[in-house]
Amino acid sequence: SYTKRQMTVAIIKPTSKQHLAWEAFKNPEITDILYGGAAGGGKSYWACQVAVVCCLELPGATIGMARKKFTTLMKTTYGTLIKVFGDMGMSKDEWVFRGQPYNDITFKNGSKIYLLDVAYQPSDPNFDNLGGLELTHAFGEEIAEWNKKAWEVLQTRIGRNNVSPGTFLGAA
């Protein structure tokens, strides 16, 4: 059973661009946020903060974090998630990473972050592997590399679990 914990409040000092993105994310009328910029500009860190905050505040939330190649996602985004957990004062007993076949991070309150591979596979040209997902929000890394169909299918999976209005966050 999940009991609400006393959480250390992370002091978030967003850049002006991150602040604008947070404001857009909080606006229920905005369903897509495309966040561009140079490497090192804080896009991934911001998206990981959003994912973790949503998971902590919305029991049962499901966040999809996707990249064209799963191995690259694990080398980059997963590492950023670990950094965000530390920066937010979260201990290792508050979340669990489950590898294959799940590839998710599960929180004590039932929320999950799914780590998704959206590479085109000739055996799955319609991205049916994404079809059963019920996501609260989704974040796409390096979306300029994605197959358009992957983005279209993932869009249909957002807002499906009724925890909160869904938003797609894309970084290019």
JSON list of C-alpha atoms in Angstrom, two decimals:
[
{"chain": "A", "resi": 1, "resn": "SER", "atom": "CA", "xyz": [0.00, 0.00, 0.00]},
{"chain": "A", "resi": 2, "resn": "TYR", "atom": "CA", "xyz": [1.14, 3.50, -0.76]},
{"chain": "A", "resi": 3, "resn": "THR", "atom": "CA", "xyz": [1.39, 6.08, 1.96]},
{"chain": "A", "resi": 4, "resn": "LYS", "atom": "CA", "xyz": [1.99, 9.69, 1.15]},
{"chain": "A", "resi": 5, "resn": "ARG", "atom": "CA", "xyz": [5.57, 10.53, 1.99]},
{"chain": "A", "resi": 6, "resn": "GLN", "atom": "CA", "xyz": [7.16, 13.68, 3.22]},
{"chain": "A", "resi": 7, "resn": "MET", "atom": "CA", "xyz": [8.91, 14.83, 0.09]},
{"chain": "A", "resi": 8, "resn": "THR", "atom": "CA", "xyz": [11.89, 17.09, -0.03]},
{"chain": "A", "resi": 9, "resn": "VAL", "atom": "CA", "xyz": [10.83, 19.94, -2.27]},
{"chain": "A", "resi": 10, "resn": "ALA", "atom": "CA", "xyz": [13.21, 20.34, -5.16]},
{"chain": "A", "resi": 11, "resn": "ILE", "atom": "CA", "xyz": [14.12, 23.90, -5.90]},
{"chain": "A", "resi": 12, "resn": "ILE", "atom": "CA", "xyz": [13.64, 24.21, -9.60]},
{"chain": "A", "resi": 13, "resn": "LYS", "atom": "CA", "xyz": [15.36, 27.12, -11.27]},
{"chain": "A", "resi": 14, "resn": "PRO", "atom": "CA", "xyz": [14.15, 26.89, -14.86]},
{"chain": "A", "resi": 15, "resn": "THR", "atom": "CA", "xyz": [15.68, 28.77, -17.72]},
{"chain": "A", "resi": 16, "resn": "SER", "atom": "CA", "xyz": [13.34, 31.25, -19.37]},
{"chain": "A", "resi": 17, "resn": "LYS", "atom": "CA", "xyz": [12.59, 28.67, -22.08]},
{"chain": "A", "resi": 18, "resn": "GLN", "atom": "CA", "xyz": [11.85, 25.95, -19.50]},
{"chain": "A", "resi": 19, "resn": "HIS", "atom": "CA", "xyz": [9.58, 28.36, -17.65]},
{"chain": "A", "resi": 20, "resn": "LEU", "atom": "CA", "xyz": [7.59, 28.98, -20.84]},
{"chain": "A", "resi": 21, "resn": "ALA", "atom": "CA", "xyz": [7.34, 25.23, -21.40]},
{"chain": "A", "resi": 22, "resn": "TRP", "atom": "CA", "xyz": [6.07, 24.67, -17.81]},
{"chain": "A", "resi": 23, "resn": "GLU", "atom": "CA", "xyz": [3.44, 27.36, -18.35]},
{"chain": "A", "resi": 24, "resn": "ALA", "atom": "CA", "xyz": [2.35, 25.74, -21.62]},
{"chain": "A", "resi": 25, "resn": "PHE", "atom": "CA", "xyz": [2.22, 22.33, -19.94]},
{"chain": "A", "resi": 26, "resn": "LYS", "atom": "CA", "xyz": [-0.09, 23.66, -17.21]},
{"chain": "A", "resi": 27, "resn": "ASN", "atom": "CA", "xyz": [-2.49, 25.07, -19.82]},
{"chain": "A", "resi": 28, "resn": "PRO", "atom": "CA", "xyz": [-5.18, 22.40, -20.45]},
{"chain": "A", "resi": 29, "resn": "GLU", "atom": "CA", "xyz": [-5.91, 23.86, -23.89]},
{"chain": "A", "resi": 30, "resn": "ILE", "atom": "CA", "xyz": [-2.40, 23.03, -25.13]},
{"chain": "A", "resi": 31, "resn": "THR", "atom": "CA", "xyz": [-2.01, 19.41, -26.20]},
{"chain": "A", "resi": 32, "resn": "ASP", "atom": "CA", "xyz": [1.34, 19.50, -28.00]},
{"chain": "A", "resi": 33, "resn": "ILE", "atom": "CA", "xyz": [4.54, 21.19, -26.88]},
{"chain": "A", "resi": 34, "resn": "LEU", "atom": "CA", "xyz": [7.51, 21.11, -29.25]},
{"chain": "A", "resi": 35, "resn": "TYR", "atom": "CA", "xyz": [10.69, 22.15, -27.49]},
{"chain": "A", "resi": 36, "resn": "GLY", "atom": "CA", "xyz": [13.71, 22.83, -29.67]},
{"chain": "A", "resi": 37, "resn": "GLY", "atom": "CA", "xyz": [17.18, 24.12, -29.10]},
{"chain": "A", "resi": 38, "resn": "ALA", "atom": "CA", "xyz": [20.83, 23.26, -28.94]},
{"chain": "A", "resi": 39, "resn": "ALA", "atom": "CA", "xyz": [22.28, 20.29, -27.07]},
{"chain": "A", "resi": 40, "resn": "GLY", "atom": "CA", "xyz": [22.63, 21.00, -23.36]},
{"chain": "A", "resi": 41, "resn": "GLY", "atom": "CA", "xyz": [19.70, 23.43, -23.28]},
{"chain": "A", "resi": 42, "resn": "GLY", "atom": "CA", "xyz": [17.74, 21.46, -20.68]},
{"chain": "A", "resi": 43, "resn": "LYS", "atom": "CA", "xyz": [15.01, 19.92, -22.86]},
{"chain": "A", "resi": 44, "resn": "SER", "atom": "CA", "xyz": [15.43, 16.37, -21.57]},
{"chain": "A", "resi": 45, "resn": "TYR", "atom": "CA", "xyz": [15.92, 17.45, -17.97]},
{"chain": "A", "resi": 46, "resn": "TRP", "atom": "CA", "xyz": [12.71, 19.49, -18.11]},
{"chain": "A", "resi": 47, "resn": "ALA", "atom": "CA", "xyz": [10.75, 16.60, -19.65]},
{"chain": "A", "resi": 48, "resn": "CYS", "atom": "CA", "xyz": [12.07, 14.21, -16.99]},
{"chain": "A", "resi": 49, "resn": "GLN", "atom": "CA", "xyz": [11.02, 16.65, -14.26]},
{"chain": "A", "resi": 50, "resn": "VAL", "atom": "CA", "xyz": [7.55, 16.86, -15.77]},
{"chain": "A", "resi": 51, "resn": "ALA", "atom": "CA", "xyz": [7.33, 13.05, -15.93]},
{"chain": "A", "resi": 52, "resn": "VAL", "atom": "CA", "xyz": [8.42, 12.56, -12.32]},
{"chain": "A", "resi": 53, "resn": "VAL", "atom": "CA", "xyz": [6.21, 15.35, -10.93]},
{"chain": "A", "resi": 54, "resn": "CYS", "atom": "CA", "xyz": [3.20, 13.93, -12.80]},
{"chain": "A", "resi": 55, "resn": "CYS", "atom": "CA", "xyz": [3.91, 10.46, -11.49]},
{"chain": "A", "resi": 56, "resn": "LEU", "atom": "CA", "xyz": [4.22, 11.68, -7.90]},
{"chain": "A", "resi": 57, "resn": "GLU", "atom": "CA", "xyz": [1.17, 13.97, -8.00]},
{"chain": "A", "resi": 58, "resn": "LEU", "atom": "CA", "xyz": [-1.16, 11.76, -10.05]},
{"chain": "A", "resi": 59, "resn": "PRO", "atom": "CA", "xyz": [-1.45, 8.22, -8.68]},
{"chain": "A", "resi": 60, "resn": "GLY", "atom": "CA", "xyz": [-1.90, 5.85, -11.61]},
{"chain": "A", "resi": 61, "resn": "ALA", "atom": "CA", "xyz": [-0.40, 8.22, -14.17]},
{"chain": "A", "resi": 62, "resn": "THR", "atom": "CA", "xyz": [1.32, 6.61, -17.14]},
{"chain": "A", "resi": 63, "resn": "ILE", "atom": "CA", "xyz": [4.01, 8.55, -18.96]},
{"chain": "A", "resi": 64, "resn": "GLY", "atom": "CA", "xyz": [5.59, 7.38, -22.20]},
{"chain": "A", "resi": 65, "resn": "MET", "atom": "CA", "xyz": [9.17, 8.48, -22.85]},
{"chain": "A", "resi": 66, "resn": "ALA", "atom": "CA", "xyz": [10.22, 7.53, -26.36]},
{"chain": "A", "resi": 67, "resn": "ARG", "atom": "CA", "xyz": [13.20, 7.68, -28.64]},
{"chain": "A", "resi": 68, "resn": "LYS", "atom": "CA", "xyz": [13.95, 6.11, -32.00]},
{"chain": "A", "resi": 69, "resn": "LYS", "atom": "CA", "xyz": [16.47, 3.68, -30.51]},
{"chain": "A", "resi": 70, "resn": "PHE", "atom": "CA", "xyz": [15.94, 2.09, -27.12]},
{"chain": "A", "resi": 71, "resn": "THR", "atom": "CA", "xyz": [19.67, 1.75, -26.46]},
{"chain": "A", "resi": 72, "resn": "THR", "atom": "CA", "xyz": [20.11, 5.49, -26.95]},
{"chain": "A", "resi": 73, "resn": "LEU", "atom": "CA", "xyz": [17.10, 6.19, -24.71]},
{"chain": "A", "resi": 74, "resn": "MET", "atom": "CA", "xyz": [18.71, 4.14, -21.96]},
{"chain": "A", "resi": 75, "resn": "LYS", "atom": "CA", "xyz": [22.06, 5.91, -22.36]},
{"chain": "A", "resi": 76, "resn": "THR", "atom": "CA", "xyz": [20.52, 9.38, -22.32]},
{"chain": "A", "resi": 77, "resn": "THR", "atom": "CA", "xyz": [16.98, 9.82, -21.00]},
{"chain": "A", "resi": 78, "resn": "TYR", "atom": "CA", "xyz": [17.17, 7.09, -18.38]},
{"chain": "A", "resi": 79, "resn": "GLY", "atom": "CA", "xyz": [20.35, 8.65, -17.00]},
{"chain": "A", "resi": 80, "resn": "THR", "atom": "CA", "xyz": [18.62, 12.03, -16.87]},
{"chain": "A", "resi": 81, "resn": "LEU", "atom": "CA", "xyz": [15.68, 10.48, -14.99]},
{"chain": "A", "resi": 82, "resn": "ILE", "atom": "CA", "xyz": [18.11, 9.09, -12.40]},
{"chain": "A", "resi": 83, "resn": "LYS", "atom": "CA", "xyz": [19.64, 12.57, -12.02]},
{"chain": "A", "resi": 84, "resn": "VAL", "atom": "CA", "xyz": [16.18, 14.12, -11.57]},
{"chain": "A", "resi": 85, "resn": "PHE", "atom": "CA", "xyz": [15.31, 11.52, -8.91]},
{"chain": "A", "resi": 86, "resn": "GLY", "atom": "CA", "xyz": [18.45, 12.51, -7.01]},
{"chain": "A", "resi": 87, "resn": "ASP", "atom": "CA", "xyz": [17.89, 16.24, -7.46]},
{"chain": "A", "resi": 88, "resn": "MET", "atom": "CA", "xyz": [14.34, 15.82, -6.12]},
{"chain": "A", "resi": 89, "resn": "GLY", "atom": "CA", "xyz": [15.57, 13.98, -3.04]},
{"chain": "A", "resi": 90, "resn": "MET", "atom": "CA", "xyz": [13.98, 10.66, -4.00]},
{"chain": "A", "resi": 91, "resn": "SER", "atom": "CA", "xyz": [15.46, 7.50, -2.55]},
{"chain": "A", "resi": 92, "resn": "LYS", "atom": "CA", "xyz": [15.85, 4.27, -4.52]},
{"chain": "A", "resi": 93, "resn": "ASP", "atom": "CA", "xyz": [13.04, 2.61, -2.57]},
{"chain": "A", "resi": 94, "resn": "GLU", "atom": "CA", "xyz": [10.48, 5.03, -4.03]},
{"chain": "A", "resi": 95, "resn": "TRP", "atom": "CA", "xyz": [10.72, 3.69, -7.57]},
{"chain": "A", "resi": 96, "resn": "VAL", "atom": "CA", "xyz": [11.67, 0.46, -9.33]},
{"chain": "A", "resi": 97, "resn": "PHE", "atom": "CA", "xyz": [13.09, -0.05, -12.82]},
{"chain": "A", "resi": 98, "resn": "ARG", "atom": "CA", "xyz": [11.82, -3.17, -14.50]},
{"chain": "A", "resi": 99, "resn": "GLY", "atom": "CA", "xyz": [13.78, -4.20, -17.59]},
{"chain": "A", "resi": 100, "resn": "GLN", "atom": "CA", "xyz": [12.70, -6.50, -20.40]},
{"chain": "A", "resi": 101, "resn": "PRO", "atom": "CA", "xyz": [9.95, -7.14, -21.27]},
{"chain": "A", "resi": 102, "resn": "TYR", "atom": "CA", "xyz": [8.42, -4.25, -19.28]},
{"chain": "A", "resi": 103, "resn": "ASN", "atom": "CA", "xyz": [10.94, -1.43, -19.63]},
{"chain": "A", "resi": 104, "resn": "ASP", "atom": "CA", "xyz": [9.21, 0.78, -17.13]},
{"chain": "A", "resi": 105, "resn": "ILE", "atom": "CA", "xyz": [9.81, 2.68, -13.92]},
{"chain": "A", "resi": 106, "resn": "THR", "atom": "CA", "xyz": [7.09, 2.00, -11.36]},
{"chain": "A", "resi": 107, "resn": "PHE", "atom": "CA", "xyz": [6.35, 4.30, -8.43]},
{"chain": "A", "resi": 108, "resn": "LYS", "atom": "CA", "xyz": [4.84, 3.27, -5.10]},
{"chain": "A", "resi": 109, "resn": "ASN", "atom": "CA", "xyz": [1.54, 5.00, -5.96]},
{"chain": "A", "resi": 110, "resn": "GLY", "atom": "CA", "xyz": [1.08, 2.90, -9.11]},
{"chain": "A", "resi": 111, "resn": "SER", "atom": "CA", "xyz": [2.29, 5.53, -11.58]},
{"chain": "A", "resi": 112, "resn": "LYS", "atom": "CA", "xyz": [4.64, 4.42, -14.34]},
{"chain": "A", "resi": 113, "resn": "ILE", "atom": "CA", "xyz": [7.09, 5.80, -16.84]},
{"chain": "A", "resi": 114, "resn": "TYR", "atom": "CA", "xyz": [7.27, 3.57, -19.90]},
{"chain": "A", "resi": 115, "resn": "LEU", "atom": "CA", "xyz": [10.55, 3.67, -21.82]},
{"chain": "A", "resi": 116, "resn": "LEU", "atom": "CA", "xyz": [9.60, 3.24, -25.47]},
{"chain": "A", "resi": 117, "resn": "ASP", "atom": "CA", "xyz": [11.45, 2.37, -28.65]},
{"chain": "A", "resi": 118, "resn": "VAL", "atom": "CA", "xyz": [9.77, 3.94, -31.68]},
{"chain": "A", "resi": 119, "resn": "ALA", "atom": "CA", "xyz": [12.13, 2.70, -34.39]},
{"chain": "A", "resi": 120, "resn": "TYR", "atom": "CA", "xyz": [10.46, 1.54, -37.59]},
{"chain": "A", "resi": 121, "resn": "GLN", "atom": "CA", "xyz": [10.27, -2.25, -37.77]},
{"chain": "A", "resi": 122, "resn": "PRO", "atom": "CA", "xyz": [9.26, -3.88, -41.09]},
{"chain": "A", "resi": 123, "resn": "SER", "atom": "CA", "xyz": [7.44, -6.53, -39.04]},
{"chain": "A", "resi": 124, "resn": "ASP", "atom": "CA", "xyz": [5.31, -3.77, -37.42]},
{"chain": "A", "resi": 125, "resn": "PRO", "atom": "CA", "xyz": [4.84, -1.03, -40.06]},
{"chain": "A", "resi": 126, "resn": "ASN", "atom": "CA", "xyz": [1.73, 0.34, -38.30]},
{"chain": "A", "resi": 127, "resn": "PHE", "atom": "CA", "xyz": [3.41, 0.54, -34.87]},
{"chain": "A", "resi": 128, "resn": "ASP", "atom": "CA", "xyz": [0.84, -1.83, -33.39]},
{"chain": "A", "resi": 129, "resn": "ASN", "atom": "CA", "xyz": [3.25, -2.38, -30.48]},
{"chain": "A", "resi": 130, "resn": "LEU", "atom": "CA", "xyz": [2.20, 1.09, -29.24]},
{"chain": "A", "resi": 131, "resn": "GLY", "atom": "CA", "xyz": [-1.50, 0.46, -29.84]},
{"chain": "A", "resi": 132, "resn": "GLY", "atom": "CA", "xyz": [-2.51, -0.81, -26.40]},
{"chain": "A", "resi": 133, "resn": "LEU", "atom": "CA", "xyz": [-0.86, 1.95, -24.38]},
{"chain": "A", "resi": 134, "resn": "GLU", "atom": "CA", "xyz": [-3.02, 4.17, -22.19]},
{"chain": "A", "resi": 135, "resn": "LEU", "atom": "CA", "xyz": [-0.87, 7.20, -21.50]},
{"chain": "A", "resi": 136, "resn": "THR", "atom": "CA", "xyz": [-1.43, 10.32, -19.46]},
{"chain": "A", "resi": 137, "resn": "HIS", "atom": "CA", "xyz": [1.36, 12.17, -21.28]},
{"chain": "A", "resi": 138, "resn": "ALA", "atom": "CA", "xyz": [4.16, 11.28, -23.68]},
{"chain": "A", "resi": 139, "resn": "PHE", "atom": "CA", "xyz": [7.60, 12.75, -24.29]},
{"chain": "A", "resi": 140, "resn": "GLY", "atom": "CA", "xyz": [9.54, 12.23, -27.49]},
{"chain": "A", "resi": 141, "resn": "GLU", "atom": "CA", "xyz": [13.30, 12.69, -27.72]},
{"chain": "A", "resi": 142, "resn": "GLU", "atom": "CA", "xyz": [14.83, 13.78, -31.04]},
{"chain": "A", "resi": 143, "resn": "ILE", "atom": "CA", "xyz": [11.46, 13.60, -32.78]},
{"chain": "A", "resi": 144, "resn": "ALA", "atom": "CA", "xyz": [12.96, 14.82, -36.06]},
{"chain": "A", "resi": 145, "resn": "GLU", "atom": "CA", "xyz": [14.48, 11.31, -36.35]},
{"chain": "A", "resi": 146, "resn": "TRP", "atom": "CA", "xyz": [11.12, 9.55, -35.91]},
{"chain": "A", "resi": 147, "resn": "ASN", "atom": "CA", "xyz": [9.01, 7.85, -38.52]},
{"chain": "A", "resi": 148, "resn": "LYS", "atom": "CA", "xyz": [5.88, 10.00, -38.90]},
{"chain": "A", "resi": 149, "resn": "LYS", "atom": "CA", "xyz": [3.62, 6.99, -38.28]},
{"chain": "A", "resi": 150, "resn": "ALA", "atom": "CA", "xyz": [5.21, 6.41, -34.84]},
{"chain": "A", "resi": 151, "resn": "TRP", "atom": "CA", "xyz": [4.31, 9.96, -33.82]},
{"chain": "A", "resi": 152, "resn": "GLU", "atom": "CA", "xyz": [0.77, 9.61, -35.19]},
{"chain": "A", "resi": 153, "resn": "VAL", "atom": "CA", "xyz": [0.12, 6.35, -33.31]},
{"chain": "A", "resi": 154, "resn": "LEU", "atom": "CA", "xyz": [1.64, 7.63, -30.05]},
{"chain": "A", "resi": 155, "resn": "GLN", "atom": "CA", "xyz": [-0.60, 10.72, -30.29]},
{"chain": "A", "resi": 156, "resn": "THR", "atom": "CA", "xyz": [-3.67, 8.47, -30.26]},
{"chain": "A", "resi": 157, "resn": "ARG", "atom": "CA", "xyz": [-2.54, 6.86, -26.99]},
{"chain": "A", "resi": 158, "resn": "ILE", "atom": "CA", "xyz": [-2.28, 10.09, -24.96]},
{"chain": "A", "resi": 159, "resn": "GLY", "atom": "CA", "xyz": [-5.03, 11.02, -22.49]},
{"chain": "A", "resi": 160, "resn": "ARG", "atom": "CA", "xyz": [-6.42, 7.48, -22.48]},
{"chain": "A", "resi": 161, "resn": "ASN", "atom": "CA", "xyz": [-6.30, 6.75, -18.74]},
{"chain": "A", "resi": 162, "resn": "ASN", "atom": "CA", "xyz": [-8.35, 9.80, -17.66]},
{"chain": "A", "resi": 163, "resn": "VAL", "atom": "CA", "xyz": [-5.96, 10.78, -14.87]},
{"chain": "A", "resi": 164, "resn": "SER", "atom": "CA", "xyz": [-5.34, 14.16, -16.49]},
{"chain": "A", "resi": 165, "resn": "PRO", "atom": "CA", "xyz": [-5.73, 15.80, -19.92]},
{"chain": "A", "resi": 166, "resn": "GLY", "atom": "CA", "xyz": [-2.98, 14.44, -22.13]},
{"chain": "A", "resi": 167, "resn": "THR", "atom": "CA", "xyz": [-0.05, 16.34, -23.57]},
{"chain": "A", "resi": 168, "resn": "PHE", "atom": "CA", "xyz": [2.70, 15.39, -26.03]},
{"chain": "A", "resi": 169, "resn": "LEU", "atom": "CA", "xyz": [6.08, 16.92, -25.28]},
{"chain": "A", "resi": 170, "resn": "GLY", "atom": "CA", "xyz": [8.51, 16.74, -28.18]},
{"chain": "A", "resi": 171, "resn": "ALA", "atom": "CA", "xyz": [12.17, 17.70, -28.22]},
{"chain": "A", "resi": 172, "resn": "ALA", "atom": "CA", "xyz": [14.02, 18.23, -31.44]}
]
